[in-house]
Short mmCIF file of C-alpha atoms and ligand atoms in Angstrom, two decimals:
data_model
loop_
_atom_site.label_atom_id
_atom_site.label_comp_id
_atom_site.label_asym_id
_atom_site.label_seq_id
_atom_site.Cartn_x
_atom_site.Cartn_y
_atom_site.Cartn_z
CA MET A 1 99.86 -15.08 193.58
CA GLU A 2 97.17 -12.64 192.40
CA LEU A 3 99.14 -11.96 189.20
CA LEU A 4 99.32 -15.69 188.52
CA VAL A 5 95.57 -16.08 188.93
CA ASP A 6 94.81 -12.86 186.89
CA SER A 7 96.89 -13.89 183.84
CA PHE A 8 95.55 -17.45 183.90
CA MET A 9 91.91 -16.12 184.10
CA LYS A 10 92.36 -13.58 181.39
CA GLU A 11 92.62 -16.32 178.81
CA VAL A 12 89.81 -18.33 180.37
CA GLU A 13 87.57 -15.23 180.19
CA VAL A 14 88.26 -14.88 176.49
CA ARG A 15 87.41 -18.44 175.77
CA ASN A 16 84.23 -18.42 177.96
CA PRO A 17 82.79 -14.97 177.68
CA HIS A 18 79.73 -14.15 179.83
CA GLU A 19 79.93 -17.46 181.75
CA GLU A 20 80.06 -15.71 185.11
CA GLU A 21 79.31 -18.73 187.26
CA PHE A 22 81.82 -20.94 185.42
CA LEU A 23 84.54 -18.28 185.63
CA GLN A 24 83.84 -17.92 189.35
CA SER A 25 84.32 -21.64 190.05
CA VAL A 26 87.53 -21.88 187.93
CA SER A 27 89.07 -18.74 189.55
CA GLU A 28 88.37 -20.22 193.07
CA ILE A 29 90.25 -23.48 191.88
CA ALA A 30 92.98 -21.53 190.25
CA GLU A 31 93.72 -19.64 193.48
CA SER A 32 94.49 -22.94 195.22
CA ILE A 33 96.04 -24.91 192.33
CA LEU A 34 98.31 -22.48 190.45
CA LEU A 35 100.77 -22.07 193.38
CA TYR A 36 100.72 -25.89 194.01
CA MET A 37 101.53 -26.40 190.26
CA GLU A 38 104.61 -24.11 190.61
CA ASP A 39 106.12 -26.84 192.77
CA HIS A 40 104.80 -29.66 190.61
CA PRO A 41 105.88 -28.68 187.10
CA GLN A 42 104.71 -31.94 185.45
CA TYR A 43 100.96 -30.66 185.73
CA LYS A 44 102.06 -27.34 184.13
CA LYS A 45 104.00 -28.90 181.39
CA TYR A 46 101.19 -31.25 180.35
CA LYS A 47 98.61 -28.27 180.57
CA VAL A 48 96.46 -30.39 182.97
CA LEU A 49 94.47 -27.41 184.32
CA GLU A 50 93.90 -25.96 180.86
CA ARG A 51 92.55 -29.40 179.78
CA MET A 52 90.47 -29.87 182.86
CA ILE A 53 88.50 -26.58 182.36
CA GLU A 54 87.44 -27.64 178.77
CA PRO A 55 84.55 -30.04 178.99
CA GLU A 56 85.19 -33.28 177.17
CA ARG A 57 81.81 -32.89 175.54
CA VAL A 58 78.70 -30.56 175.82
CA ILE A 59 75.39 -31.80 174.61
CA MET A 60 72.60 -29.25 174.03
CA PHE A 61 69.19 -30.16 172.70
CA ARG A 62 65.57 -29.15 172.12
CA VAL A 63 62.92 -30.58 174.60
CA PRO A 64 59.55 -30.12 173.26
CA TRP A 65 56.46 -31.18 175.14
CA VAL A 66 52.79 -30.67 175.39
CA ASN A 67 51.21 -29.08 178.45
CA ASP A 68 47.82 -29.86 180.03
CA HIS A 69 46.08 -27.26 177.90
CA GLY A 70 47.34 -28.89 174.74
CA GLU A 71 49.78 -26.19 174.02
CA ILE A 72 53.37 -26.85 172.84
CA GLU A 73 56.19 -25.79 175.06
CA VAL A 74 59.89 -25.84 174.16
CA ASN A 75 62.77 -25.96 176.70
CA ARG A 76 66.51 -26.30 176.36
CA GLY A 77 68.20 -29.46 177.60
CA TYR A 78 71.88 -29.95 178.33
CA ARG A 79 74.49 -32.38 179.55
CA VAL A 80 78.05 -31.35 180.31
CA GLN A 81 80.44 -34.26 180.34
CA MET A 82 83.33 -32.57 181.97
CA ASN A 83 85.90 -35.17 182.92
CA SER A 84 86.18 -38.96 182.81
CA ALA A 85 89.77 -39.45 183.89
CA ILE A 86 88.79 -41.41 187.07
CA GLY A 87 85.45 -42.92 186.05
CA PRO A 88 82.26 -42.50 183.95
CA TYR A 89 80.66 -39.04 184.17
CA LYS A 90 78.61 -38.60 187.29
CA GLY A 91 76.57 -35.81 188.48
CA GLY A 92 73.03 -34.61 188.87
CA LEU A 93 70.39 -33.00 186.66
CA ARG A 94 68.93 -29.59 187.51
CA PHE A 95 65.53 -28.41 186.32
CA HIS A 96 65.17 -24.64 187.01
CA PRO A 97 64.48 -21.56 184.95
CA SER A 98 67.98 -20.24 185.80
CA VAL A 99 69.70 -23.17 184.18
CA ASN A 100 72.10 -22.15 181.36
CA LEU A 101 75.47 -23.39 180.03
CA SER A 102 77.47 -21.27 182.36
CA VAL A 103 75.56 -22.71 185.48
CA LEU A 104 75.93 -26.23 184.23
CA LYS A 105 79.64 -25.79 183.44
CA PHE A 106 80.36 -24.48 186.94
CA LEU A 107 78.39 -27.36 188.44
CA ALA A 108 80.17 -29.98 186.27
CA PHE A 109 83.57 -28.44 187.12
CA GLU A 110 82.85 -28.49 190.85
CA GLN A 111 81.57 -32.07 190.46
CA ILE A 112 84.79 -33.48 189.12
CA PHE A 113 86.70 -32.35 192.20
CA LYS A 114 83.88 -33.43 194.66
CA ASN A 115 83.72 -36.86 193.05
CA SER A 116 87.48 -37.27 193.21
CA LEU A 117 87.40 -36.38 196.92
CA THR A 118 84.98 -39.19 197.63
CA GLY A 119 87.68 -41.80 196.69
CA LEU A 120 85.17 -43.55 194.36
CA PRO A 121 85.77 -44.02 190.71
CA MET A 122 83.46 -41.32 189.32
CA GLY A 123 84.29 -38.75 186.81
CA GLY A 124 82.28 -35.45 186.69
CA GLY A 125 79.35 -34.24 184.74
CA LYS A 126 76.12 -32.22 185.16
CA GLY A 127 72.99 -31.70 183.22
CA GLY A 128 69.52 -30.26 183.20
CA ALA A 129 67.18 -27.84 181.64
CA ASP A 130 65.62 -24.52 181.95
CA PHE A 131 62.34 -26.20 182.76
CA ASP A 132 60.49 -25.14 185.98
CA PRO A 133 58.68 -28.05 187.68
CA LYS A 134 56.98 -25.57 190.03
CA GLY A 135 53.27 -25.29 189.39
CA LYS A 136 53.37 -28.08 186.85
CA SER A 137 50.99 -31.13 187.12
CA ASP A 138 52.55 -34.57 187.64
CA LEU A 139 51.55 -35.54 184.18
CA GLU A 140 53.23 -32.31 182.65
CA VAL A 141 56.39 -33.21 184.60
CA MET A 142 56.20 -36.68 183.19
CA ARG A 143 55.78 -35.62 179.64
CA PHE A 144 58.73 -33.27 180.02
CA CYS A 145 61.01 -35.95 181.56
CA GLN A 146 60.08 -38.44 178.77
CA SER A 147 60.88 -35.76 176.08
CA TYR A 148 64.15 -34.87 177.80
CA MET A 149 65.24 -38.61 178.13
CA THR A 150 64.24 -39.30 174.47
CA GLU A 151 67.34 -37.28 173.50
CA LEU A 152 69.55 -37.82 176.66
CA PHE A 153 69.49 -41.63 176.37
CA LYS A 154 71.81 -41.62 173.47
CA HIS A 155 74.62 -40.05 175.67
CA VAL A 156 74.25 -41.80 178.92
CA GLY A 157 74.52 -45.43 180.21
CA PRO A 158 75.73 -47.16 183.40
CA ASN A 159 79.41 -47.33 182.18
CA MET A 160 79.26 -43.90 180.48
CA ASP A 161 77.43 -41.28 182.21
CA ILE A 162 75.09 -41.71 185.24
CA PRO A 163 72.96 -38.70 186.06
CA ALA A 164 71.01 -38.12 189.39
CA GLY A 165 68.98 -35.42 191.00
CA ASP A 166 69.77 -31.82 191.88
CA ILE A 167 67.52 -28.70 192.29
CA GLY A 168 64.10 -29.58 190.75
CA VAL A 169 64.92 -33.15 190.20
CA GLY A 170 63.81 -35.57 192.88
CA ALA A 171 62.36 -39.05 193.24
CA ARG A 172 59.39 -38.21 191.03
CA GLU A 173 61.54 -36.96 188.11
CA ILE A 174 64.07 -39.73 188.46
CA GLY A 175 61.14 -42.16 188.20
CA TYR A 176 59.83 -40.71 184.98
CA LEU A 177 63.43 -40.49 183.49
CA PHE A 178 64.29 -43.95 184.42
CA GLY A 179 60.98 -45.28 183.02
CA GLN A 180 61.58 -43.69 179.62
CA TYR A 181 65.20 -44.82 179.40
CA LYS A 182 64.18 -48.44 180.19
CA ARG A 183 61.47 -48.28 177.68
CA ILE A 184 63.67 -46.89 174.83
CA LYS A 185 66.70 -49.16 175.59
CA GLY A 186 64.79 -52.21 176.62
CA GLU A 187 67.18 -52.88 179.50
CA PHE A 188 66.96 -52.46 183.30
CA THR A 189 70.32 -50.91 184.26
CA GLY A 190 71.76 -48.44 186.79
CA VAL A 191 71.77 -45.45 184.37
CA LEU A 192 70.47 -43.13 187.03
CA THR A 193 71.03 -42.86 190.78
CA GLY A 194 68.45 -41.61 193.40
CA LYS A 195 66.14 -44.40 192.23
CA GLY A 196 63.33 -45.59 194.42
CA HIS A 197 64.43 -48.39 196.79
CA GLU A 198 62.06 -50.90 195.25
CA TRP A 199 63.67 -50.51 191.80
CA GLY A 200 67.44 -50.32 192.43
CA GLY A 201 67.75 -47.28 194.50
CA SER A 202 70.04 -47.15 197.62
CA LEU A 203 68.86 -46.69 201.13
CA ILE A 204 70.19 -43.45 202.73
CA ARG A 205 70.54 -41.82 199.20
CA PRO A 206 67.81 -39.18 200.05
CA GLU A 207 69.42 -38.51 203.42
CA ALA A 208 73.02 -38.66 202.29
CA THR A 209 73.84 -35.04 201.34
CA GLY A 210 72.29 -33.50 204.38
CA TYR A 211 73.68 -36.12 206.77
CA GLY A 212 77.10 -35.84 205.14
CA VAL A 213 77.26 -32.11 205.70
CA VAL A 214 76.54 -32.64 209.36
CA TYR A 215 79.07 -35.47 209.59
CA PHE A 216 81.69 -33.07 208.03
CA VAL A 217 80.91 -30.38 210.62
CA GLN A 218 81.24 -33.00 213.37
CA GLU A 219 84.67 -33.80 212.02
CA MET A 220 85.66 -30.15 212.05
CA LEU A 221 84.33 -29.66 215.62
CA LYS A 222 86.09 -32.89 216.82
CA MET A 223 89.48 -31.15 215.96
CA ARG A 224 88.48 -28.60 218.66
CA ASN A 225 87.11 -31.09 221.06
CA ASP A 226 83.69 -29.81 220.45
CA ASN A 227 80.39 -31.12 219.20
CA LEU A 228 76.89 -30.06 218.06
CA LYS A 229 75.07 -30.25 221.29
CA GLY A 230 73.28 -27.05 222.09
CA LYS A 231 74.64 -25.26 219.05
CA ARG A 232 72.36 -22.69 217.41
CA VAL A 233 72.12 -23.56 213.69
CA ILE A 234 70.63 -21.58 210.77
CA ILE A 235 69.86 -23.31 207.42
CA SER A 236 68.82 -21.94 204.05
CA GLY A 237 66.71 -23.89 201.74
CA SER A 238 63.99 -26.42 202.59
CA GLY A 239 64.57 -29.05 199.91
CA ASN A 240 66.18 -32.36 200.22
CA VAL A 241 69.55 -31.20 201.50
CA ALA A 242 68.20 -28.75 204.01
CA GLN A 243 65.61 -31.22 205.36
CA PHE A 244 68.11 -33.88 206.21
CA THR A 245 70.63 -31.42 207.42
CA ALA A 246 67.95 -30.24 209.84
CA GLU A 247 67.07 -33.84 210.76
CA LYS A 248 70.64 -34.76 211.65
CA CYS A 249 71.24 -31.50 213.54
CA ILE A 250 68.14 -32.10 215.64
CA ALA A 251 69.23 -35.78 216.32
CA GLU A 252 72.72 -34.43 217.45
CA GLY A 253 71.05 -31.97 219.98
CA ALA A 254 71.53 -28.73 218.07
CA LYS A 255 68.82 -26.06 217.75
CA VAL A 256 67.68 -25.37 214.21
CA LEU A 257 66.39 -21.80 213.94
CA THR A 258 65.65 -21.17 210.30
CA MET A 259 64.81 -22.75 206.99
CA SER A 260 63.81 -20.89 203.70
CA ASP A 261 62.56 -21.01 200.20
CA SER A 262 62.94 -18.76 197.20
CA LYS A 263 60.18 -16.49 198.65
CA GLY A 264 61.59 -15.88 202.15
CA PHE A 265 62.71 -17.52 205.43
CA VAL A 266 61.07 -18.63 208.81
CA TYR A 267 62.82 -17.89 212.06
CA ASP A 268 61.54 -20.22 214.90
CA ALA A 269 63.24 -19.08 218.07
CA ASN A 270 62.00 -22.19 219.88
CA GLY A 271 63.75 -24.38 217.39
CA ILE A 272 62.43 -26.50 214.65
CA ASP A 273 61.93 -29.96 216.32
CA SER A 274 61.42 -33.29 214.59
CA HIS A 275 57.55 -32.93 214.64
CA LYS A 276 57.80 -29.45 212.99
CA LEU A 277 60.42 -30.89 210.48
CA ALA A 278 57.92 -33.57 209.57
CA TYR A 279 55.40 -30.77 208.72
CA ILE A 280 58.00 -29.16 206.45
CA MET A 281 58.81 -32.37 204.66
CA HIS A 282 55.03 -32.93 203.97
CA LEU A 283 54.64 -29.22 202.94
CA LYS A 284 57.57 -29.36 200.59
CA ASN A 285 57.59 -32.93 199.22
CA VAL A 286 53.82 -33.71 199.06
CA LYS A 287 51.90 -30.44 199.15
CA ARG A 288 54.65 -28.57 197.32
CA GLY A 289 53.60 -25.49 199.19
CA ARG A 290 55.47 -22.41 200.52
CA ILE A 291 57.57 -22.16 203.79
CA LYS A 292 55.47 -19.14 204.73
CA GLU A 293 52.78 -21.66 205.68
CA TYR A 294 55.12 -22.94 208.48
CA ALA A 295 55.08 -19.61 210.12
CA GLU A 296 51.26 -19.53 210.04
CA GLU A 297 50.97 -23.06 211.41
CA PHE A 298 53.47 -22.62 214.31
CA GLY A 299 53.12 -18.86 215.01
CA CYS A 300 56.68 -17.88 214.33
CA GLU A 301 58.27 -15.06 212.34
CA TYR A 302 58.44 -14.98 208.50
CA PHE A 303 60.77 -12.74 206.56
CA PRO A 304 59.53 -12.30 202.94
CA ASN A 305 62.30 -11.96 200.26
CA GLU A 306 65.03 -12.36 202.84
CA LYS A 307 67.80 -14.82 203.53
CA PRO A 308 68.46 -16.03 207.05
CA TRP A 309 72.07 -14.78 207.50
CA SER A 310 71.00 -11.99 209.89
CA ILE A 311 69.90 -14.45 212.54
CA PRO A 312 72.64 -14.90 215.32
CA CYS A 313 73.91 -18.37 215.15
CA ASP A 314 76.96 -20.77 215.89
CA ILE A 315 76.79 -22.62 212.68
CA ALA A 316 75.40 -21.72 209.23
CA PHE A 317 74.47 -24.17 206.49
CA PRO A 318 73.86 -22.45 203.15
CA ASN A 319 71.81 -25.21 201.58
CA ALA A 320 69.77 -23.50 198.89
CA THR A 321 71.63 -22.43 195.71
CA GLN A 322 74.74 -20.60 194.22
CA ASN A 323 75.74 -17.17 195.39
CA GLU A 324 73.14 -16.88 198.10
CA LEU A 325 75.54 -15.65 200.66
CA ASP A 326 77.54 -12.47 199.76
CA HIS A 327 80.24 -10.43 201.42
CA GLN A 328 77.96 -8.39 203.50
CA ASP A 329 76.08 -11.61 204.75
CA ALA A 330 79.62 -13.03 205.70
CA LEU A 331 80.41 -9.84 207.71
CA THR A 332 76.97 -10.05 209.46
CA LEU A 333 77.30 -13.83 210.25
CA ILE A 334 80.79 -13.34 211.86
CA SER A 335 79.97 -10.23 213.77
CA ASN A 336 77.04 -12.13 215.24
CA GLY A 337 79.23 -14.84 216.49
CA CYS A 338 78.97 -17.62 213.75
CA PHE A 339 82.14 -19.65 213.91
CA CYS A 340 81.28 -22.34 211.33
CA VAL A 341 79.94 -22.42 207.81
CA ALA A 342 79.34 -25.59 205.87
CA GLU A 343 77.87 -25.61 202.47
CA GLY A 344 75.16 -28.08 201.47
CA ALA A 345 74.64 -26.23 198.23
CA ASN A 346 77.15 -25.85 195.44
CA MET A 347 79.07 -22.59 195.48
CA PRO A 348 76.58 -20.77 197.77
CA SER A 349 79.18 -18.25 198.91
CA THR A 350 80.52 -15.57 196.66
CA ARG A 351 84.34 -15.23 196.27
CA ALA A 352 84.36 -12.08 198.50
CA ALA A 353 82.34 -13.92 201.21
CA ILE A 354 84.86 -16.86 201.05
CA HIS A 355 87.80 -14.44 201.42
CA HIS A 356 86.15 -12.93 204.49
CA PHE A 357 85.67 -16.46 206.01
CA GLU A 358 89.33 -17.26 205.32
CA SER A 359 90.60 -14.03 206.80
CA SER A 360 88.49 -14.39 209.82
CA LYS A 361 89.91 -17.99 210.27
CA ILE A 362 86.48 -19.36 211.07
CA LEU A 363 85.74 -23.06 210.16
CA TYR A 364 84.65 -22.92 206.60
CA ALA A 365 83.83 -26.02 204.60
CA PRO A 366 83.23 -25.45 200.82
CA GLY A 367 80.45 -27.40 198.99
CA LYS A 368 82.71 -29.73 197.16
CA ALA A 369 83.95 -31.23 200.41
CA ALA A 370 81.01 -30.73 202.69
CA ASN A 371 78.18 -31.85 200.40
CA ALA A 372 80.12 -34.86 198.80
CA GLY A 373 77.90 -37.26 200.81
CA GLY A 374 75.18 -37.22 198.18
CA VAL A 375 77.29 -38.21 195.24
CA ALA A 376 79.22 -40.64 197.50
CA VAL A 377 76.14 -42.67 198.23
CA SER A 378 75.27 -42.42 194.56
CA GLY A 379 78.52 -44.17 193.97
CA LEU A 380 77.46 -46.87 196.51
CA GLU A 381 74.13 -47.17 194.55
CA MET A 382 76.16 -47.78 191.39
CA SER A 383 78.12 -50.52 193.28
CA GLN A 384 74.95 -52.16 194.55
CA ASN A 385 73.38 -52.08 191.04
CA SER A 386 76.48 -53.74 189.67
CA LEU A 387 76.34 -56.44 192.42
CA ARG A 388 72.60 -56.72 191.86
CA TYR A 389 72.31 -56.47 195.58
CA SER A 390 71.07 -53.98 198.22
CA TRP A 391 72.96 -53.05 201.41
CA SER A 392 71.36 -52.27 204.75
CA ARG A 393 70.88 -48.74 206.08
CA GLU A 394 73.44 -49.26 208.78
CA LYS A 395 76.07 -50.46 206.40
CA ILE A 396 75.54 -47.54 204.00
CA ASP A 397 75.42 -44.99 206.78
CA ARG A 398 78.75 -46.44 208.15
CA LYS A 399 80.41 -46.26 204.70
CA LEU A 400 79.11 -42.66 204.28
CA LYS A 401 80.58 -41.58 207.56
CA VAL A 402 83.94 -43.23 206.59
CA ILE A 403 83.98 -41.42 203.31
CA ILE A 404 83.28 -38.02 204.99
CA GLU A 405 85.98 -38.69 207.52
CA GLN A 406 88.45 -39.41 204.79
CA ILE A 407 87.40 -36.34 202.76
CA HIS A 408 88.01 -34.32 205.94
CA GLN A 409 91.36 -35.93 206.38
CA SER A 410 92.47 -35.12 202.82
CA CYS A 411 91.40 -31.43 203.39
CA VAL A 412 93.54 -31.38 206.65
CA GLN A 413 96.56 -32.97 204.77
CA TYR A 414 96.58 -30.43 201.98
CA GLY A 415 95.05 -27.45 203.71
CA ARG A 416 97.04 -27.07 206.95
CA GLU A 417 98.56 -23.52 207.30
CA GLU A 418 100.31 -21.53 209.97
CA ASN A 419 99.14 -21.97 213.59
CA ASP A 420 97.27 -25.13 212.59
CA TYR A 421 94.60 -23.23 210.73
CA ILE A 422 93.04 -25.56 208.19
CA ASN A 423 92.16 -23.96 204.94
CA TYR A 424 89.49 -26.38 203.78
CA VAL A 425 89.18 -24.58 200.35
CA LYS A 426 92.78 -25.19 199.51
CA GLY A 427 92.71 -28.67 200.99
CA ALA A 428 89.73 -29.82 199.02
CA ASN A 429 90.82 -28.20 195.80
CA ILE A 430 94.38 -29.69 195.88
CA ALA A 431 93.33 -33.19 197.14
CA GLY A 432 90.61 -33.39 194.49
CA PHE A 433 92.98 -32.06 191.81
CA VAL A 434 95.92 -34.38 192.27
CA LYS A 435 94.01 -37.64 191.87
CA ILE A 436 92.35 -36.43 188.60
CA ALA A 437 95.58 -34.82 187.36
CA ASP A 438 97.67 -37.93 187.87
CA ALA A 439 95.09 -40.02 186.06
CA MET A 440 95.20 -37.57 183.08
CA LEU A 441 99.02 -37.72 183.10
CA ALA A 442 98.85 -41.48 183.00
CA GLN A 443 96.33 -41.64 180.19
CA GLY A 444 98.27 -39.30 177.79
CA ILE A 445 97.08 -36.39 175.83
CA VAL A 446 93.36 -37.15 175.37
N1 LIG B 501 73.46 -33.17 192.60
C1 LIG B 501 74.28 -33.77 193.65
C2 LIG B 501 75.49 -33.05 193.73
O1 LIG B 501 75.62 -31.84 193.57
C3 LIG B 501 74.29 -35.24 193.53
C4 LIG B 501 74.91 -35.85 192.22
C5 LIG B 501 74.86 -37.34 192.22
O2 LIG B 501 74.36 -37.99 193.12
O3 LIG B 501 75.31 -37.81 191.06
O4 LIG B 501 76.55 -33.55 194.11
#
């Protein structure tokens, strides 16, 4: 098996030098798929995996804008259109200084499997810029978004490519991007998801990723006749995904002990309740302040420059960003009694950490399965836009739950191993792959 992966990866490394994150995500998929392809030679014969790892198109462009001091700034914008076998490209935009081609190719690659798992007709893409919205005024963010969309509009559209949010791109940015697209094209269409509810957005979209991760954990626990009540939960991050993971955990009777940002984490031994969570939402979404202020407000511990993985817990939600949980963190979590890890972020665990989760046989849900609720409700937003209609909260929440249940089922179907251990990584990768691969076979060599 290792030989198979190594020889496949050798060529991928030559073609994509220095793209560490992309290579990491491809090797994780290769570990699950290569063996499966041995028994399904049609995929090998038609070089489906080789084609899948080559983006259909990469767009890279200059984004010049003027800051509040009248100075010119230049950023680099991207859109990676990875695969459109099962639907138009779909995936978020990330605005963060760490954004580069490797990061966006890994995200776009993950996205095609994630979108396939939702069962909705969405291909995979991802985009963004190395722009940092932190510390920028609203008008600076607006000018940046307008400049970014002035190029991007040529490459996207409601039947072509439908971006959404990701790190650094929330309701405010989607609003500015949508405004500029509408102004240039002169049409009001569902070109972006995550829009405000008053202008074509879907209810539950803000909550969807966080709620979905918790629904996924509930499905995993159900298999053991267990539930979230009384479970000690640690969460990294304090953005959209982390906030609504916390909200749902609290509603289900779990005790949320930590949240974090890029500067450190807070540990509230009494648990973050809904009142304290409202404080965090205001702090992060309106004041755009630091999580440290929570510790000052509620008199709990703050750990600067640290991640929360050393806090004993039952369930961990890595909900911040890629590679935030390494091998040592995995060892610490498990030796402290953690028996379930569910990823709200994309690829937050390193490969060594994943191997440790697998060999320890804990419940481990990879991001592409666990956090698919966000893009799933984006898919429902596209449906509502096409219908020119808006569904109720209850209806969308029900649909979200059903989609997550189905994703869990697919993982169980393809990931069941000896002694009824479910390898969710293998399950998610193969289930996501089969649908895209079959569509690619049907559509010929394109
Ligand atoms: N950025 C989110 C993700 O990683 C959502 C993408 C979308 O809604 O299109 O799945």
